[in-house]
mmCIF file of C-alpha atoms in Angstrom:
data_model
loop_
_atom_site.group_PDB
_atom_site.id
_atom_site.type_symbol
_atom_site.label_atom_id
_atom_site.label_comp_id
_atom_site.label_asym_id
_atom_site.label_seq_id
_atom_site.Cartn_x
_atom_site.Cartn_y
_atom_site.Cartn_z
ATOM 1 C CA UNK A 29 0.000 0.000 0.000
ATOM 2 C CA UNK A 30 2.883 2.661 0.849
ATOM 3 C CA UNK A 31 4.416 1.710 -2.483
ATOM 4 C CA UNK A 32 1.519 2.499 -4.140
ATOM 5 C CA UNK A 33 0.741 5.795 -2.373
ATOM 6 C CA UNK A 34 4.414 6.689 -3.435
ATOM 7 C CA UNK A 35 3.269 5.583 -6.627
ATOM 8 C CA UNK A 36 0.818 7.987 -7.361
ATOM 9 C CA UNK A 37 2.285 11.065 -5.426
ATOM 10 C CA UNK A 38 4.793 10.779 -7.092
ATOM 11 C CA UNK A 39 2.937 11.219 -10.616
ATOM 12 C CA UNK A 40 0.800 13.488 -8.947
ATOM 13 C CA UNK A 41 4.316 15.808 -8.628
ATOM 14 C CA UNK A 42 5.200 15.099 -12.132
ATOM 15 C CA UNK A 43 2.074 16.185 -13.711
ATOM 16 C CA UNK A 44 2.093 19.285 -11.045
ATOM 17 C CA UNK A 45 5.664 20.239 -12.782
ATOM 18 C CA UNK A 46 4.625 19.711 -15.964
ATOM 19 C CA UNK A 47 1.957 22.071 -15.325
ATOM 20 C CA UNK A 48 3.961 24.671 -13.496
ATOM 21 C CA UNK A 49 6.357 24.618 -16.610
ATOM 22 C CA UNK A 50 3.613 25.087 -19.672
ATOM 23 C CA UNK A 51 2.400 28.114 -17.348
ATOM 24 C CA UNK A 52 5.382 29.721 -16.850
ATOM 25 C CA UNK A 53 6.629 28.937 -20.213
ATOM 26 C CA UNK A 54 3.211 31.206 -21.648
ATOM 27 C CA UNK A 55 3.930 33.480 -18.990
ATOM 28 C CA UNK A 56 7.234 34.364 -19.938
ATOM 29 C CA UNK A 57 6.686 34.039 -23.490
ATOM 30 C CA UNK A 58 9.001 31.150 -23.754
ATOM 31 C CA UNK A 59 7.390 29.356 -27.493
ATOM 32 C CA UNK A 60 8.233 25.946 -27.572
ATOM 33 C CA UNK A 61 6.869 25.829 -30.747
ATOM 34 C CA UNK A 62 7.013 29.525 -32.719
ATOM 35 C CA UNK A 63 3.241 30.268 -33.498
ATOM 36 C CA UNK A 64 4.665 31.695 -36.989
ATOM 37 C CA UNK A 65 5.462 28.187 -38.291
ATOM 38 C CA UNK A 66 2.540 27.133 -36.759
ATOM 39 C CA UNK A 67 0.791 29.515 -39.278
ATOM 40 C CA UNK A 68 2.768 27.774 -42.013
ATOM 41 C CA UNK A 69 2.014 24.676 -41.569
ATOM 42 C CA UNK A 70 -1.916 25.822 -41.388
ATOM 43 C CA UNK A 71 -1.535 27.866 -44.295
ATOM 44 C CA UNK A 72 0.314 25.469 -46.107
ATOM 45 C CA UNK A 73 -2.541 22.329 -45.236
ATOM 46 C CA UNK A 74 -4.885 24.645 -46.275
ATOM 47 C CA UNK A 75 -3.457 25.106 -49.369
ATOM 48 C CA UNK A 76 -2.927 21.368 -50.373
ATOM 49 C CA UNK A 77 -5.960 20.286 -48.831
ATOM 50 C CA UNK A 78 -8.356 20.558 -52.196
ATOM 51 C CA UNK A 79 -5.381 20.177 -54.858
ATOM 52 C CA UNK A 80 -4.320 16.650 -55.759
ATOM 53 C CA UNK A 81 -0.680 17.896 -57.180
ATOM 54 C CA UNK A 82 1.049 21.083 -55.922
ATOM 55 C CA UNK A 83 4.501 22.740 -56.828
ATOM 56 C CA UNK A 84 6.550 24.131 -53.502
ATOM 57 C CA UNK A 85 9.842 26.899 -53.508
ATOM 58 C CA UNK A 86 11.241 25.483 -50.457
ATOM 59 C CA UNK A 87 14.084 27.597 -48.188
ATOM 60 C CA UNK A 88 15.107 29.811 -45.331
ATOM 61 C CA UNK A 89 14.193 33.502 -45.004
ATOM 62 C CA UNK A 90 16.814 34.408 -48.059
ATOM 63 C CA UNK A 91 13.818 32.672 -50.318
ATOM 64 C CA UNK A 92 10.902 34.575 -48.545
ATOM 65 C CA UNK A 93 10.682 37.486 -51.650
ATOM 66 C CA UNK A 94 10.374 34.920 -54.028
ATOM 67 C CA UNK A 95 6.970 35.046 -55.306
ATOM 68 C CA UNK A 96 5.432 31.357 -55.850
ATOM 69 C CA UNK A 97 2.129 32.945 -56.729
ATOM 70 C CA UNK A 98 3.590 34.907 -59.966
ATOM 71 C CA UNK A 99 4.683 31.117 -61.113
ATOM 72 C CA UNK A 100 1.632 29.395 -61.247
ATOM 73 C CA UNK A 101 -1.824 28.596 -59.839
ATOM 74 C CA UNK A 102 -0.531 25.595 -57.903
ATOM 75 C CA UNK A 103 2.284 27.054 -56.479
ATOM 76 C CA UNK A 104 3.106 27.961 -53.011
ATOM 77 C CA UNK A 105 6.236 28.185 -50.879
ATOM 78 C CA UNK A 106 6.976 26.531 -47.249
ATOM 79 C CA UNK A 107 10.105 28.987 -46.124
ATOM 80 C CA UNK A 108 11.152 29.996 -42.959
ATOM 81 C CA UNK A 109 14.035 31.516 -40.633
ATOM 82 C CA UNK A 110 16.776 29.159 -41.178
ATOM 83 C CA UNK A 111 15.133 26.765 -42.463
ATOM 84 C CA UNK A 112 18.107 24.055 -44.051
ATOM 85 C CA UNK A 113 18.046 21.594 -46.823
ATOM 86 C CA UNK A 114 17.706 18.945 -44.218
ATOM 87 C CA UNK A 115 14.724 20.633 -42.919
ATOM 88 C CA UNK A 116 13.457 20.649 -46.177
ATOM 89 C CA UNK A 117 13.853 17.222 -46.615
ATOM 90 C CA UNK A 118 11.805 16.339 -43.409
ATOM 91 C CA UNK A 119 8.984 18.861 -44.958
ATOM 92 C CA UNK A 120 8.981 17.439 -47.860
ATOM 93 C CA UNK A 121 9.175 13.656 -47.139
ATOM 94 C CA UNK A 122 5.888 14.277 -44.764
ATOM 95 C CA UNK A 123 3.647 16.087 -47.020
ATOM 96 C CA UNK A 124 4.471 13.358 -49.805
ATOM 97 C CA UNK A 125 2.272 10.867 -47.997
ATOM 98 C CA UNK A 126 -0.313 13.244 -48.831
ATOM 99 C CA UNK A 127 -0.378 15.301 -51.676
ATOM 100 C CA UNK A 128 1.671 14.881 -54.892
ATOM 101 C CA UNK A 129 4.710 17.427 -55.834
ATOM 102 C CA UNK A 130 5.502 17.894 -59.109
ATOM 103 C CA UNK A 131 8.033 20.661 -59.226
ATOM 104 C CA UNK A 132 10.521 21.514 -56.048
ATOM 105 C CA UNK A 133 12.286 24.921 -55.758
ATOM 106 C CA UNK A 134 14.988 24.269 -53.643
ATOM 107 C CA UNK A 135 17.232 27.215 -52.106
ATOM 108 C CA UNK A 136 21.235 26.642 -51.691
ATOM 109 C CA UNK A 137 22.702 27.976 -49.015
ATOM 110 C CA UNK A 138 25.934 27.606 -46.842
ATOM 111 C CA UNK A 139 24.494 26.273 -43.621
ATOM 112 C CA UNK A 140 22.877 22.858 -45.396
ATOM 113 C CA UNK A 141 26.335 22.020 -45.481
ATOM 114 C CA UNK A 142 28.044 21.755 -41.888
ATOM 115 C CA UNK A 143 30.001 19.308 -41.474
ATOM 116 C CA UNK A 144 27.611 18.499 -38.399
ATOM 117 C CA UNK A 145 24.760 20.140 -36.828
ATOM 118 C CA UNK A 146 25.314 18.750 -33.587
ATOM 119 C CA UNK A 147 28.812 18.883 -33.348
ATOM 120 C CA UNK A 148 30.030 22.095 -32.290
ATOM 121 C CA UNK A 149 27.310 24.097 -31.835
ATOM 122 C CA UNK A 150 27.867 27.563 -31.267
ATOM 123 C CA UNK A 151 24.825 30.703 -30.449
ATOM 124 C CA UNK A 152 22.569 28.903 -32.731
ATOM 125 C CA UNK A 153 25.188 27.586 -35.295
ATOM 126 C CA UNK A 154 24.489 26.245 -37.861
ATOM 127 C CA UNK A 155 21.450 27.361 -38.777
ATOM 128 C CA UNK A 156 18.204 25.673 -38.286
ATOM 129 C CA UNK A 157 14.965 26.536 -38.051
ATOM 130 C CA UNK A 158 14.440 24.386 -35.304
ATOM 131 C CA UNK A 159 10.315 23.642 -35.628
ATOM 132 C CA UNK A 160 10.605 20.764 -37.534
ATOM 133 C CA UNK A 161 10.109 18.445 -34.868
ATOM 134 C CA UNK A 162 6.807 18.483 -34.701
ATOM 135 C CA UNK A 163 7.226 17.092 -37.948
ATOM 136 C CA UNK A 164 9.911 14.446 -36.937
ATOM 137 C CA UNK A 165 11.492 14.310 -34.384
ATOM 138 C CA UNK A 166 15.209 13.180 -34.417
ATOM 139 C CA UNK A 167 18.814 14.193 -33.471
ATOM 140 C CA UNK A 168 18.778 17.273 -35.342
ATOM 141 C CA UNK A 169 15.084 18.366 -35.153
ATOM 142 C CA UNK A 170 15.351 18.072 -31.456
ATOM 143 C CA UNK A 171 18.241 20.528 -31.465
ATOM 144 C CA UNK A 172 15.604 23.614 -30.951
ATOM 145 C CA UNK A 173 13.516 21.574 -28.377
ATOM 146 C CA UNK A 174 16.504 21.242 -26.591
ATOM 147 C CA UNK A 175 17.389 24.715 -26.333
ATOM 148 C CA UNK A 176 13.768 25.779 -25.178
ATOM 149 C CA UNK A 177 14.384 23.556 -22.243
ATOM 150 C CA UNK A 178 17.740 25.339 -21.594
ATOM 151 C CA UNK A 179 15.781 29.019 -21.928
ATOM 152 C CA UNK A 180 14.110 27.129 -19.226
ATOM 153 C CA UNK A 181 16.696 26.296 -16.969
ATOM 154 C CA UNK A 182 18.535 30.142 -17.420
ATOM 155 C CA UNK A 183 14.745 31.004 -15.806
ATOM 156 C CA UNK A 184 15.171 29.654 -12.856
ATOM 157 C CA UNK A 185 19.000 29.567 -12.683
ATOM 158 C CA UNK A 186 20.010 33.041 -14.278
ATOM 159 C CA UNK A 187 23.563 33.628 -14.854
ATOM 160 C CA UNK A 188 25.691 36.687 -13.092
ATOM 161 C CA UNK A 189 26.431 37.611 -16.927
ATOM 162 C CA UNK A 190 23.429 38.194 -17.040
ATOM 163 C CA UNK A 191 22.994 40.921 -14.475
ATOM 164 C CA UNK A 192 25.635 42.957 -16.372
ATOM 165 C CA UNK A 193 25.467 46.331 -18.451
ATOM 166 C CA UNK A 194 25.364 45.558 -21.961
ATOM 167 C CA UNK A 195 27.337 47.266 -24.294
ATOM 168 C CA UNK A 196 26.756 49.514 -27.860
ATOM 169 C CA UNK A 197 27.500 46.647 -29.753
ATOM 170 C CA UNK A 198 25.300 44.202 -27.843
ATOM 171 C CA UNK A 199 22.552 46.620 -28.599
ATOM 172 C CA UNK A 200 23.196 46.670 -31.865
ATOM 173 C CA UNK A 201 23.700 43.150 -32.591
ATOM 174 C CA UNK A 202 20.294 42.788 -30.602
ATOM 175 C CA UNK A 203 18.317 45.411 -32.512
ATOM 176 C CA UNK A 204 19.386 43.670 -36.296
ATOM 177 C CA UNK A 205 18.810 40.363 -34.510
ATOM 178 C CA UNK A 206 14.751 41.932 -34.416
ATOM 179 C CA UNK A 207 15.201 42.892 -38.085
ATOM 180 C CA UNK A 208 15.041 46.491 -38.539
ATOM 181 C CA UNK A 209 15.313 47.362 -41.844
ATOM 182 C CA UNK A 210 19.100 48.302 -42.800
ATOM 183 C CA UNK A 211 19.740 51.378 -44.551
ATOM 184 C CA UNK A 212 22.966 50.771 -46.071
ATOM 185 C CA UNK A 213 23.420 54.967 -46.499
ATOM 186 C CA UNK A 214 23.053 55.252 -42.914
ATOM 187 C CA UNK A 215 25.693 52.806 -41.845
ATOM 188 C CA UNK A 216 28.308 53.969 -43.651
ATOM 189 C CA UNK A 217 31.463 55.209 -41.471
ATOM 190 C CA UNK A 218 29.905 53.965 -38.125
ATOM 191 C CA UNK A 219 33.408 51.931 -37.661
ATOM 192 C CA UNK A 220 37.022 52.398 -39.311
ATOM 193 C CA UNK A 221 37.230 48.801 -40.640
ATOM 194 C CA UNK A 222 37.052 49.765 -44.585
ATOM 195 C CA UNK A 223 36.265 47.005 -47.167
ATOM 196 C CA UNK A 224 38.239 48.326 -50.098
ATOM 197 C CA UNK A 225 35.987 49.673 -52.772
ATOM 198 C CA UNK A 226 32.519 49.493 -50.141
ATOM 199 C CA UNK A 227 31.441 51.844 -47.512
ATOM 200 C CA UNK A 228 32.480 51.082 -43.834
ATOM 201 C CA UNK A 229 29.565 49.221 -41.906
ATOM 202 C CA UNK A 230 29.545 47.622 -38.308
ATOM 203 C CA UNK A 231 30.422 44.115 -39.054
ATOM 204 C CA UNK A 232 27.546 43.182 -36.433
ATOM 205 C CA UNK A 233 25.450 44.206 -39.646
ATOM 206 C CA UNK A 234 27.056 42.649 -42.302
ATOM 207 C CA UNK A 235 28.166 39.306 -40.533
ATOM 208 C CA UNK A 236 25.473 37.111 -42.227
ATOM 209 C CA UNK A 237 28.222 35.138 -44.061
ATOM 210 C CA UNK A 238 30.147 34.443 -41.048
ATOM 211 C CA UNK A 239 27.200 33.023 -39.504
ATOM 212 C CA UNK A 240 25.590 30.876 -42.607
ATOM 213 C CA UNK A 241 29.686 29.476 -42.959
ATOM 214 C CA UNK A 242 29.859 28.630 -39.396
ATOM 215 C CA UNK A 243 31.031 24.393 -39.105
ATOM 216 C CA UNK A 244 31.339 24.660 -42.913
ATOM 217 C CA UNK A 245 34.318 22.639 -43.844
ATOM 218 C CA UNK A 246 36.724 21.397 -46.488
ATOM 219 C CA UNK A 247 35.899 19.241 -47.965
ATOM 220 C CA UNK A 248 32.406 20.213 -47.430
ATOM 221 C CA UNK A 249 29.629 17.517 -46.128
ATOM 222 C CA UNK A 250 27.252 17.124 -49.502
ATOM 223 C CA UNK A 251 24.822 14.127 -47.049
ATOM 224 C CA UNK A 252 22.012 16.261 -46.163
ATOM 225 C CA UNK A 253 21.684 17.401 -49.777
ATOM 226 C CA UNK A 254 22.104 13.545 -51.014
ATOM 227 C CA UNK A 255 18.939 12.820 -48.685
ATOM 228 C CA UNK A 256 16.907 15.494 -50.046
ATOM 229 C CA UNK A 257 18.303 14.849 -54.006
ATOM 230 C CA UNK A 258 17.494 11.194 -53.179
ATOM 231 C CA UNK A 259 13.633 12.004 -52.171
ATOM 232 C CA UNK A 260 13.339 14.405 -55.249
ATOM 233 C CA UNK A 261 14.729 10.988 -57.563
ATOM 234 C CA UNK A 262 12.925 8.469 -55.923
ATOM 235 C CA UNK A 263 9.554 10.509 -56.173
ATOM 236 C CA UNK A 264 10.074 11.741 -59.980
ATOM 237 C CA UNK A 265 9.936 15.553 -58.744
ATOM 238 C CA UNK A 266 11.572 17.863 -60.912
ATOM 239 C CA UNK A 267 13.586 19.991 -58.659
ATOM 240 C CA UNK A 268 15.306 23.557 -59.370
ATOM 241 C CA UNK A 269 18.234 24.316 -57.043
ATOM 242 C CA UNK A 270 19.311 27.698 -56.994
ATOM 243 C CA UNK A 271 21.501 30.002 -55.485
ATOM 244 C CA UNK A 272 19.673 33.575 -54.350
ATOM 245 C CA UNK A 273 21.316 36.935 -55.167
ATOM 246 C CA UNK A 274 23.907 38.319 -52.518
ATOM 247 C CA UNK A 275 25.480 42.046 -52.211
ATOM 248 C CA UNK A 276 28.704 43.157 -52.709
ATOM 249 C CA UNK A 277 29.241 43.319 -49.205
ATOM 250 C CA UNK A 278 28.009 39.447 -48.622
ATOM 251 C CA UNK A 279 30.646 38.037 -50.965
ATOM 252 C CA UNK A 280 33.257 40.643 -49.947
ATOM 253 C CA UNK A 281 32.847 39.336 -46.992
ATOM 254 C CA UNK A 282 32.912 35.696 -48.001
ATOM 255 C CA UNK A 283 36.405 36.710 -50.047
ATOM 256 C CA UNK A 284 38.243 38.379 -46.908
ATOM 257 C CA UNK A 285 37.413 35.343 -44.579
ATOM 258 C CA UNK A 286 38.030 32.207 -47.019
ATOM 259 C CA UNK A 287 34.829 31.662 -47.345
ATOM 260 C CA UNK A 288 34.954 31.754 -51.142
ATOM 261 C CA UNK A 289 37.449 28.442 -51.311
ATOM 262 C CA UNK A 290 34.789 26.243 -49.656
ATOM 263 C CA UNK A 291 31.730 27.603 -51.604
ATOM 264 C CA UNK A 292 33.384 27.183 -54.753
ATOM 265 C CA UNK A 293 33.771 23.477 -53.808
ATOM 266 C CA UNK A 294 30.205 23.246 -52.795
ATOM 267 C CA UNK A 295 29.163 24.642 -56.219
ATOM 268 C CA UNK A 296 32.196 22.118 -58.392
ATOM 269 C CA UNK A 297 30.618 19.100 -56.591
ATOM 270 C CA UNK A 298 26.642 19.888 -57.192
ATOM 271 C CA UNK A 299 27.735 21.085 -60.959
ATOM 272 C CA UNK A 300 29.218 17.678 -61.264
ATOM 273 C CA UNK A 301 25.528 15.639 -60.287
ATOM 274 C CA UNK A 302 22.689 15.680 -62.951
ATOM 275 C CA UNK A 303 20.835 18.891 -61.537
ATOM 276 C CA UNK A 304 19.248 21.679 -62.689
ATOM 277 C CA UNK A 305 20.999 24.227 -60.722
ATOM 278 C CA UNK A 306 20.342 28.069 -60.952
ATOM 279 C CA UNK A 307 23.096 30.136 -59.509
ATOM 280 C CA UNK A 308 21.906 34.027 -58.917
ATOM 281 C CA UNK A 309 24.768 34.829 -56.405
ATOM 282 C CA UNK A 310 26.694 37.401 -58.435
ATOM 283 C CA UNK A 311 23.702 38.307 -60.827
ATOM 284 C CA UNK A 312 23.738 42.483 -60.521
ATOM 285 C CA UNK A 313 21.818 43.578 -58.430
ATOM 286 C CA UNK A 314 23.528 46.109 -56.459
ATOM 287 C CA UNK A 315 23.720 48.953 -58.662
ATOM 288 C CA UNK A 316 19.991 49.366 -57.132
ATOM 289 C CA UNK A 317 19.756 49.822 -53.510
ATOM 290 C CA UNK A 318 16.374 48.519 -53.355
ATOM 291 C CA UNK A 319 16.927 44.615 -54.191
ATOM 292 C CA UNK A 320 18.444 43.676 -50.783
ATOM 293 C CA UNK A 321 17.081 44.813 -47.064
ATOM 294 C CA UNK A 322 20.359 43.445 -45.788
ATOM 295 C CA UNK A 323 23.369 41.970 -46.682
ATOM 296 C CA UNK A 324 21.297 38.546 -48.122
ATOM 297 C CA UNK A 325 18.126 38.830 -48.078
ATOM 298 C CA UNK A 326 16.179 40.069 -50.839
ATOM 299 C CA UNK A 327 13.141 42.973 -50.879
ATOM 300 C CA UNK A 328 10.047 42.564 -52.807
ATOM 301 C CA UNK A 329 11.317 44.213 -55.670
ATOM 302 C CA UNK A 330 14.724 41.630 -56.038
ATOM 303 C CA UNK A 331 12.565 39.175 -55.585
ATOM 304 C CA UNK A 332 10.107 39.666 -57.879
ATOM 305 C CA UNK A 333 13.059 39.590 -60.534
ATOM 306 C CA UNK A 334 14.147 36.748 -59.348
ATOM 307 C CA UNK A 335 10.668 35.188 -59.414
ATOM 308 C CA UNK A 336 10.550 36.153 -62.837
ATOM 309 C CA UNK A 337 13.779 34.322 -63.636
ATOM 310 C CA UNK A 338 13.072 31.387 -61.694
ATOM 311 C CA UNK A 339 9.878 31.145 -64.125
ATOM 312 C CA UNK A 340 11.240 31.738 -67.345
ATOM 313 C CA UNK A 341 13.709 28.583 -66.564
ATOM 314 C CA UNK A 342 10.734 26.858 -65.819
ATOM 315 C CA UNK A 343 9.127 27.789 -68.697
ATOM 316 C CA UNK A 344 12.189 26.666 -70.627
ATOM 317 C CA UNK A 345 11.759 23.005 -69.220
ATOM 318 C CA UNK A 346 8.922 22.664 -70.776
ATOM 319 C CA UNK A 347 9.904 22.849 -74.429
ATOM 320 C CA UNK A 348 12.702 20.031 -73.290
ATOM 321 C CA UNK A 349 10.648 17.734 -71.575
#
């Protein structure tokens, strides 16, 4: 009988935890899942749920401009913050089982090729999205999860640190982190570190390659791609990699740190597979300063060009095939 009154209190505290925890999770405003994906996924079941075939443009936030509805009536996009090839692939091997793809737009980016995403870790590096494990949940997909737990933990067991007067350039890393629109113009001469031939800019702005390079190695890791190529094959989907647009001061940036030597061996070894790969990077775009809102990421206007190009190769297909 004791045994099984320790039994049951003890679930009885469990449960009570698990309680406490949901309630101060909402209280603080601690998301273990981000209501914005949530919204996705919605959107996007809403948008399969009458269509027997769709066509998807699948990325992170660099692919958000691009237009799917200027393509074609059934074409959408699933893109979101950080959102990885391998991410993708989870996506995209779940919605199979219930609605067929035809055509896949598939972003290439840096960070779907770390040489781990476990390994290593660093302040979110590399990038995922981290929702997908509501999707799937596995050692990478968990990865977010796990770090909701930790935000958590910090709670109830704050460090000194952070009791401790920030400084300009926390604030400033903080305040692009919240994505306020960057006015190149503005920024110019804020620091003395001079990119020969480009205006001087904080490098807490225009530090988007260091970040989507992070655990990138030589040679790089192709696997995560191989998985999501392998889907694409196995499921007769035509897919479209590309490569989005960057500014002059993303692959500046990419030339001063090495970054360059690595990409190009990313590109050699996907030119050498039977792809169709698009590659936008240095396509000129800078001349006008309203294509790009930062260093990567595209405004409505870039991407609507983009859009347009994407469909004009698509187009092109057609007269092949």
């Amino acid at each position: 009988m004791k045994r099984f009154l320790i039994k049951i209190l003890s679930r009885i505290f469990v449960l009570a935890i698990f309680i406490f925890i949901i309630s101060f999770q909402k209280k603080n405003k601690i998301e273990i899942i981000d209501k914005y994906f949530d919204i996705k996924i919605n959107d996007f079941e809403s948008f399969i749920a009458h269509r027997n075939h769709v066509n998807l443009v699948l990325g992170s936030s660099i692919s958000e401009k691009i237009q799917s509805h200027e393509i074609g009536e059934n074409w959408t996009s699933f893109t979101s913050g950080q959102q990885n090839i391998y991410e993708s692939f989870i996506f995209l091997k779940e919605y199979l089982k219930k609605v067929k793809v035809d055509t896949v737009v598939v972003e290439i980016s840096p960070f779907s090729f770390p040489k781990s995403y476990n390994m290593n870790r660093e302040n979110a590096k590399p990038y995922l999205n981290g929702n997908f494990f509501i999707i799937d949940n596995d050692s990478i997909t968990s990865i977010y999860i796990k770090g909701q737990i930790q935000k958590l933990k910090d709670k109830f067991f704050p460090k000194i640190s952070n009791y401790m007067n920030d400084t300009k350039e926390d604030r400033l890393r903080e305040n692009f982190k919240k994505k306020i629109p960057v006015d190149f113009k503005k920024l110019i001469n804020i620091n003395t570190n001079q990119v020969e031939g480009l205006p001087s800019i904080h490098p807490y702005v225009v530090d988007n390659h260091k970040q989507y390079f992070y655990n990138v190695k030589s040679p790089p890791n192709m696997l995560y791609f191989e998985l999501f190529n392998s889907l694409i094959s196995n499921n007769e989907i035509t897919a479209i990699y590309f490569i989005p647009p960057k500014s002059a001061y993303y692959l500046q940036g990419c030339n001063e740190n090495g970054f360059d030597k690595i990409w190009e061996q990313i590109i050699s070894g996907l030119n050498e597979k039977e792809i169709n790969l698009l590659n936008f990077e240095k396509i000129n775009l800078n001349s006008n300063n309203n294509m790009f809102s930062d260093e990567s990421h595209l405004t409505d206007q870039g991407g609507l060009i983009i859009t347009k190009a994407i469909n004009n190769y698509i187009e092109s297909l057609k007269t092949i095939y």
